PDB file of C-alpha atoms in Angstrom:
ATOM      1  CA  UNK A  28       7.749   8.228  37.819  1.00  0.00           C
ATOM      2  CA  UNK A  29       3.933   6.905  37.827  1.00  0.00           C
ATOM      3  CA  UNK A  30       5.261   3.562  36.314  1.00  0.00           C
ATOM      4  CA  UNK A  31       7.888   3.027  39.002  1.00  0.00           C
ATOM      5  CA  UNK A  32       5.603   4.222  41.758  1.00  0.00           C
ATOM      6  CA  UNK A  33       3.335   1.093  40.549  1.00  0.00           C
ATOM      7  CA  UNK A  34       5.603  -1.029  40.309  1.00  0.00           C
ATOM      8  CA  UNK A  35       6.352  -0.117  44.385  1.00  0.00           C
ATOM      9  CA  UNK A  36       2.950  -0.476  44.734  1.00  0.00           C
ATOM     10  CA  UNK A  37       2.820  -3.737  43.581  1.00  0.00           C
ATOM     11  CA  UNK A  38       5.494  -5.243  44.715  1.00  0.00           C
ATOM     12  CA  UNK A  39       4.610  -3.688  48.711  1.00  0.00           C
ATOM     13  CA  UNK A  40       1.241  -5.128  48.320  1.00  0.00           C
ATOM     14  CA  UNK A  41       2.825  -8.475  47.277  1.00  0.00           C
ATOM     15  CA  UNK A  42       5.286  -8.840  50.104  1.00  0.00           C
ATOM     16  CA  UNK A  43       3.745 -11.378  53.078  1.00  0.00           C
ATOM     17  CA  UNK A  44       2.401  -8.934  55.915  1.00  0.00           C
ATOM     18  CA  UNK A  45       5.544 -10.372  58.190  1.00  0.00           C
ATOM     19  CA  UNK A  46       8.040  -8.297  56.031  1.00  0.00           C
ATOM     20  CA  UNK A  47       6.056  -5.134  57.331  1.00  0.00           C
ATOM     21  CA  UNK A  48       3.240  -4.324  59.481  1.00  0.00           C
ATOM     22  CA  UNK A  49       0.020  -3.315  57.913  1.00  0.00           C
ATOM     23  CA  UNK A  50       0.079   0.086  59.141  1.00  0.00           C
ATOM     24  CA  UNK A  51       3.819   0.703  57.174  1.00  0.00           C
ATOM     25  CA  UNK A  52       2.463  -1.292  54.292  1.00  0.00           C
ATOM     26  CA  UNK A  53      -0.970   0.872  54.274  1.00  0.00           C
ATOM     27  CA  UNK A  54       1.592   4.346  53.977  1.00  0.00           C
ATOM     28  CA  UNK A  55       3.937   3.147  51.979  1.00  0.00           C
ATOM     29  CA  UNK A  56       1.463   2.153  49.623  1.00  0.00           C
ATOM     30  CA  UNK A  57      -0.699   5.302  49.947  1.00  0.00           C
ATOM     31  CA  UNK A  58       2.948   7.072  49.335  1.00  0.00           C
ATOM     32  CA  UNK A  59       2.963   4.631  46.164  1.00  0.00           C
ATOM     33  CA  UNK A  60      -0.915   6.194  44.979  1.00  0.00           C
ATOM     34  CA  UNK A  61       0.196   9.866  45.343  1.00  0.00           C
ATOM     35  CA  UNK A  62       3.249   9.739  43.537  1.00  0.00           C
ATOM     36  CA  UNK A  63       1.400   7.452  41.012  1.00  0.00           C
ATOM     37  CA  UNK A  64      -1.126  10.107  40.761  1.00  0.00           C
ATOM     38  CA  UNK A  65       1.232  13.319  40.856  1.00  0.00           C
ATOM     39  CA  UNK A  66       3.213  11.365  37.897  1.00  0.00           C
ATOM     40  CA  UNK A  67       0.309  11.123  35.694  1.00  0.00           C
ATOM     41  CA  UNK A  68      -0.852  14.617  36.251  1.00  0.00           C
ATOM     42  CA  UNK A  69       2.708  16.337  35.875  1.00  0.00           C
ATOM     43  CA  UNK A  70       2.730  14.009  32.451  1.00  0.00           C
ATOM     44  CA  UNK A  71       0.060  15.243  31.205  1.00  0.00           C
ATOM     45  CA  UNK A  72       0.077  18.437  31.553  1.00  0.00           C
ATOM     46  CA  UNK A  73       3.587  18.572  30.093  1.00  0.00           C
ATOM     47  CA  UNK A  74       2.175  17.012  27.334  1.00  0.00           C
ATOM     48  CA  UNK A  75      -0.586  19.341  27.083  1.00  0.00           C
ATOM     49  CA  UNK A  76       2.017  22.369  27.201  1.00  0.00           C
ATOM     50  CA  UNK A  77       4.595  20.336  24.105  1.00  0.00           C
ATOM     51  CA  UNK A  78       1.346  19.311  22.080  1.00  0.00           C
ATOM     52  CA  UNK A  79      -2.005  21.253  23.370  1.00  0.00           C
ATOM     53  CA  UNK A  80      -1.459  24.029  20.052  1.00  0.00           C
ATOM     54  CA  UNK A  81      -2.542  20.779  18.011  1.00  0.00           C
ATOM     55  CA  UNK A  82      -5.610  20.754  19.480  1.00  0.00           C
ATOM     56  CA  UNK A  83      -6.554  24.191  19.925  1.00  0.00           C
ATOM     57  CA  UNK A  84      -5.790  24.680  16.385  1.00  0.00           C
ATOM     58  CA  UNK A  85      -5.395  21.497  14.310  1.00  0.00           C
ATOM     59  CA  UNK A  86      -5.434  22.593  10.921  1.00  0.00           C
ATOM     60  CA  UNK A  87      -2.696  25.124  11.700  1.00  0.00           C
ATOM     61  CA  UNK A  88      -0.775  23.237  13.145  1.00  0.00           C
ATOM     62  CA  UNK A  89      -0.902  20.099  10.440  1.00  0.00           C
ATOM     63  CA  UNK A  90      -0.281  22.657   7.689  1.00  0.00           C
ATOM     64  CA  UNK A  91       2.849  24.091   9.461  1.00  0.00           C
ATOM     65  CA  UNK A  92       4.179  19.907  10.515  1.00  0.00           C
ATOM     66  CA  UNK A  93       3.496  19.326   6.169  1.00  0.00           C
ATOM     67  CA  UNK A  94       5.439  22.232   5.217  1.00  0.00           C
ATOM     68  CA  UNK A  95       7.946  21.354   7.418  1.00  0.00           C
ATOM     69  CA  UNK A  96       8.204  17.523   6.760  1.00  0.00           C
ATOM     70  CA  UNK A  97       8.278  19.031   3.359  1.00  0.00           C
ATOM     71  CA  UNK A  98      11.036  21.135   3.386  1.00  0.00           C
ATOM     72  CA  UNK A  99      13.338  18.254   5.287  1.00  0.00           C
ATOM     73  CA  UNK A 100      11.896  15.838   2.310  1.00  0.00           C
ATOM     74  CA  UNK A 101      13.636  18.353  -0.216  1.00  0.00           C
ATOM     75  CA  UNK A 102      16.508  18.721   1.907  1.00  0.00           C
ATOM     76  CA  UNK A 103      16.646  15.255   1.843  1.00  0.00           C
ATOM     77  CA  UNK A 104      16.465  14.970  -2.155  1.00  0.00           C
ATOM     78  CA  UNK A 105      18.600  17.121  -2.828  1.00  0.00           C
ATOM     79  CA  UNK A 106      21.506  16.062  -0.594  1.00  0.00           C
ATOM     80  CA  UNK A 107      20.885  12.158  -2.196  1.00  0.00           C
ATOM     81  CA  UNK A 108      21.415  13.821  -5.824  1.00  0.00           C
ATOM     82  CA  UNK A 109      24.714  14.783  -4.791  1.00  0.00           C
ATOM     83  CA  UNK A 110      26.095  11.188  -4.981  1.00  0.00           C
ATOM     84  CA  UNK A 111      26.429   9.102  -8.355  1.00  0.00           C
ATOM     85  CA  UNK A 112      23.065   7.945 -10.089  1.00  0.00           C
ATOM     86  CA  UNK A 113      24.566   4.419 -10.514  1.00  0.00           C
ATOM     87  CA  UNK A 114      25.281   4.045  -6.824  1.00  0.00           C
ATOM     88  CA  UNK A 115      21.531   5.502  -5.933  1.00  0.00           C
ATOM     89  CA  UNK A 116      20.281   3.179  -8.551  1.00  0.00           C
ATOM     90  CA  UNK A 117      21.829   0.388  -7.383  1.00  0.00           C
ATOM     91  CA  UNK A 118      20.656   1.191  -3.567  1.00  0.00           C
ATOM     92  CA  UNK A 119      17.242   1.335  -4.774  1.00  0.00           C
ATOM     93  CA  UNK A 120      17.418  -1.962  -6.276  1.00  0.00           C
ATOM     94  CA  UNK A 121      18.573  -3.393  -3.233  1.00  0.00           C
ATOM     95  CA  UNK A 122      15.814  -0.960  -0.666  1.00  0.00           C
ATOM     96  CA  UNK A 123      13.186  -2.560  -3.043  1.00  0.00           C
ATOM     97  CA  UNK A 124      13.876  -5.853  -3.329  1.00  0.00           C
ATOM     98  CA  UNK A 125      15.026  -5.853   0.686  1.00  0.00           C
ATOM     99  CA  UNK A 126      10.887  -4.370   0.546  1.00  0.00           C
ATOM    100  CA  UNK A 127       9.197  -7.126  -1.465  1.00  0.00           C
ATOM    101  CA  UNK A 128      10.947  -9.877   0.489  1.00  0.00           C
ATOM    102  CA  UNK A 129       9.818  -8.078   3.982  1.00  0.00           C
ATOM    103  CA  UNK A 130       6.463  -7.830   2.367  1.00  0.00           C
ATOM    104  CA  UNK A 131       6.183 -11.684   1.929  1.00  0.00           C
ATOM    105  CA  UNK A 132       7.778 -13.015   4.947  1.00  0.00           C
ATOM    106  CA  UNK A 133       5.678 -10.582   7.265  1.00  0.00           C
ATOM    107  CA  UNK A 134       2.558 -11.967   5.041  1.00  0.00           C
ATOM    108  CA  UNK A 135       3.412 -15.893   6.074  1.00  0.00           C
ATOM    109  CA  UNK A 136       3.528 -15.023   9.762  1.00  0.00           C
ATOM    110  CA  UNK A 137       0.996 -11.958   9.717  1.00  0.00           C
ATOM    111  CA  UNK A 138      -1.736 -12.129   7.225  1.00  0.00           C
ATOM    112  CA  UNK A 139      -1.885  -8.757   5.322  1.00  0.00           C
ATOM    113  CA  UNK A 140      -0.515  -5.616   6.821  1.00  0.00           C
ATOM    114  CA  UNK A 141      -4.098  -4.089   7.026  1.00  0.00           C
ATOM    115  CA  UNK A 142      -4.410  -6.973   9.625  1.00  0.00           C
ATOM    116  CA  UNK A 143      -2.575  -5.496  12.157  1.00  0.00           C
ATOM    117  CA  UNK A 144      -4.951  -2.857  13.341  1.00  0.00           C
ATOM    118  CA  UNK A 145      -7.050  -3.189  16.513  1.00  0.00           C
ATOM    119  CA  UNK A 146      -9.470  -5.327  15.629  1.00  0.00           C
ATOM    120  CA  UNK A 147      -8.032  -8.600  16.280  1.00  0.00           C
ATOM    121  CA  UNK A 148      -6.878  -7.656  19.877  1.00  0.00           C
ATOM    122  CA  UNK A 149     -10.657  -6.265  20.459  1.00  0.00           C
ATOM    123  CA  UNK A 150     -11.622  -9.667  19.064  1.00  0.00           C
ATOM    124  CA  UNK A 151      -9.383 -11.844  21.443  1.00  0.00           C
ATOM    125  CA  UNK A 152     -10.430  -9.535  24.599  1.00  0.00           C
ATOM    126  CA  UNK A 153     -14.558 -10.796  23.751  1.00  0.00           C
ATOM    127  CA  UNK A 154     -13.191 -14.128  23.047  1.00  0.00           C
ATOM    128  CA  UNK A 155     -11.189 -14.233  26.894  1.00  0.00           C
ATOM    129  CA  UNK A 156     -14.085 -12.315  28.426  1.00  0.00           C
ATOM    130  CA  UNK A 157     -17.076 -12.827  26.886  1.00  0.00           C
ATOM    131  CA  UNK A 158     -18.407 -15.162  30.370  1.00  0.00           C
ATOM    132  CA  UNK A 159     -17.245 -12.993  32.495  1.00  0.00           C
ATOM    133  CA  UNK A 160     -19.103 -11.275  35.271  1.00  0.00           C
ATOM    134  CA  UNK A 161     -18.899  -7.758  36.325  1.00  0.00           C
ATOM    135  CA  UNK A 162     -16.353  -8.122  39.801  1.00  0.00           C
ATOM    136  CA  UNK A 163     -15.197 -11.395  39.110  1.00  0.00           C
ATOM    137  CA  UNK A 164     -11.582 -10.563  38.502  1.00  0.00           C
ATOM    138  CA  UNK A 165     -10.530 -13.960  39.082  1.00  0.00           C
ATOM    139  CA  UNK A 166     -12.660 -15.148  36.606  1.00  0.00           C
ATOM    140  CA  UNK A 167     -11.374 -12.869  33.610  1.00  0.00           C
ATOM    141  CA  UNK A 168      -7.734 -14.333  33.432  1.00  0.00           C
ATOM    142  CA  UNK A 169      -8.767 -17.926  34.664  1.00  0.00           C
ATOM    143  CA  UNK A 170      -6.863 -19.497  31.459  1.00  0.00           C
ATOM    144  CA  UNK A 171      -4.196 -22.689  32.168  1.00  0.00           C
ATOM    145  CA  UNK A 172      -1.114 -22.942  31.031  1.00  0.00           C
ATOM    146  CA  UNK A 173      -1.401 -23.796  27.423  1.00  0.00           C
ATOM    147  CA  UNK A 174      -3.605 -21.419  26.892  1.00  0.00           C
ATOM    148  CA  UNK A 175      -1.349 -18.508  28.791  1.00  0.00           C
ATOM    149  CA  UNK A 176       1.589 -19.542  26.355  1.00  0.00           C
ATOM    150  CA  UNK A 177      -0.984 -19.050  23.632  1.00  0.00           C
ATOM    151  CA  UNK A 178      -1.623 -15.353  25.051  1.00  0.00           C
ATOM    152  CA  UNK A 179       2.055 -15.015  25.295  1.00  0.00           C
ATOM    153  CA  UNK A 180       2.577 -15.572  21.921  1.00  0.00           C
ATOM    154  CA  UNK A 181      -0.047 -13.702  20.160  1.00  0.00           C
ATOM    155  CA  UNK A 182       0.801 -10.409  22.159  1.00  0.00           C
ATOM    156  CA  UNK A 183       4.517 -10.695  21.513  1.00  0.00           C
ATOM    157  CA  UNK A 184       3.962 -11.777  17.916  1.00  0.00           C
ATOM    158  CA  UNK A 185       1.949  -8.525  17.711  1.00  0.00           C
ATOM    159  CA  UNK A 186       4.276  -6.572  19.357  1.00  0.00           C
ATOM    160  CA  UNK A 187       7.204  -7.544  16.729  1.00  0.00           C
ATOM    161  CA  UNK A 188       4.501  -6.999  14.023  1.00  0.00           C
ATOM    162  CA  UNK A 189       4.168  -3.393  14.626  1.00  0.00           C
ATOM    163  CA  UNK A 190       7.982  -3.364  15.194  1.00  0.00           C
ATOM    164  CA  UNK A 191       8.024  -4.465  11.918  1.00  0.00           C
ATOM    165  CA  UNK A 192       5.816  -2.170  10.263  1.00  0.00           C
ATOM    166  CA  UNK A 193       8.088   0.549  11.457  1.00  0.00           C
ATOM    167  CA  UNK A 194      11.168  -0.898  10.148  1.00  0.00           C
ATOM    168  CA  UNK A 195       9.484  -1.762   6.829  1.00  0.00           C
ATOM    169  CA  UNK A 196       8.408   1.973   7.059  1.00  0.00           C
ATOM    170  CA  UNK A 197      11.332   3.059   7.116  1.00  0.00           C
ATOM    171  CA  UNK A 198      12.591   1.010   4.719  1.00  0.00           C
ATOM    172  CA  UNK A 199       9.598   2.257   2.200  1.00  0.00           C
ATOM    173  CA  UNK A 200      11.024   6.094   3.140  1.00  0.00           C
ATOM    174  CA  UNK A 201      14.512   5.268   1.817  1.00  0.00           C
ATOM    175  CA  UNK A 202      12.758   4.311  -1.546  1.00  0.00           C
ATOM    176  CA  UNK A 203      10.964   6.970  -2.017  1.00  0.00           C
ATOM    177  CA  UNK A 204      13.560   9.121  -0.889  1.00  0.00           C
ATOM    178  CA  UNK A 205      15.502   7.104  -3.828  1.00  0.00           C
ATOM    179  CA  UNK A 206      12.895   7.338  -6.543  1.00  0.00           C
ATOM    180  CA  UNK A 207      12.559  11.193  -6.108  1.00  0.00           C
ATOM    181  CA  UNK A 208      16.472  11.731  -6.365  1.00  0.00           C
ATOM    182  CA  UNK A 209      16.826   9.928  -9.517  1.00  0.00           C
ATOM    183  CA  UNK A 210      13.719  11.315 -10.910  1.00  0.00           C
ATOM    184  CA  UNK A 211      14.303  15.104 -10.005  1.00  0.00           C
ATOM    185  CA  UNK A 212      18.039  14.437 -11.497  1.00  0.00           C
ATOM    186  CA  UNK A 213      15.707  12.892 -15.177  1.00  0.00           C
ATOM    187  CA  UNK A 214      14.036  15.952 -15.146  1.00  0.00           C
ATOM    188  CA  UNK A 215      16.954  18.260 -14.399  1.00  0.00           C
ATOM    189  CA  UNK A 216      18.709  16.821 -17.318  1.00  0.00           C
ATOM    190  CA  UNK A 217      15.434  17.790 -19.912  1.00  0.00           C
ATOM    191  CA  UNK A 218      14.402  15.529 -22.623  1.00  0.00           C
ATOM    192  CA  UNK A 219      17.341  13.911 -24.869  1.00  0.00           C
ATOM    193  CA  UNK A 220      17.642  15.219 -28.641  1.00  0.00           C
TER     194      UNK A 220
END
């Protein structure tokens, strides 16, 4: 609701003053700010209400997330060890190698995964802003066209790196997942005489 009600915003205080007098655009805009406003606050306080017991007690409520996670991650196990070993092997062979190739082809266009932080978007911020002056808004996204396709492409291509990281996330859950199903079947079965 605070998104779309900037958005309006926007887009009103775009529009030539012939569209609308200044007086309509002044309200509707003003209309724009409270519901902006009345978004934010009605977010957060919902969020405060689904996630405030995290912060009024933090190690309580980490413990109880862990022993949950937990429980699913059995769950999880023990449903897997329900289908052949071959076939689970055989997935895992595929998960992993499916992993080491993601690995490699995310390090050609990435750099290491570590690289992916915040760091390197703090760095390019100095880099754009570091002449600036305080109030010269103009000034701090003054950059010409090759330059602006540069921008372009460094925030997408770290927008589908953390997509990525999620996916190979993911990816590293399903192997695990694997690996503890075929080892809790090993030591099911005991040592062999």
């Amino acid at each position: 609701m605070g998104v779309a009600a900037t958005g309006l915003g926007l887009l009103t205080a775009a529009l030539p003053d012939s569209l609308f007098p200044a007086g309509s655009q002044i309200m509707i805009l003003m209309g724009c700010l409270l519901t902006e406003i009345v978004g934010f606050l009605l977010s957060f306080v919902l969020m405060l209400k689904r996630e405030g017991r995290q912060y009024i007690k933090p190690r309580l409520t980490h413990a109880a997330e862990m022993d949950g996670d937990f429980a699913y991650w059995a769950y999880l196990v023990d449903q897997l060890s329900a289908f052949p070993r071959d076939e689970r092997e055989q997935r895992l062979r595929f998960a992993s190698t499916l992993r080491q190739g993601m690995t490699e082809r995310m390090g050609l266009v990435f750099g290491g995964l570590q690289k992916l932080g915040f760091f390197p978007v703090l760095g390019a911020l100095y880099l754009q802003l570091r002449t600036w002056k305080w109030g010269d808004w103009a000034g701090a996204f003054d950059v010409n066209p090759i330059a602006a396709v540069l921008i372009f492409g460094i925030v997408l291509l770290y927008a589908l790196g953390w997509v990525l990281v999620g996916i190979r996330s993911r990816l590293e859950i399903y192997v695990n997942l694997l690996e503890a199903s075929l080892a809790e079947q090993s030591a099911r079965a005991g040592p062999a005489l």
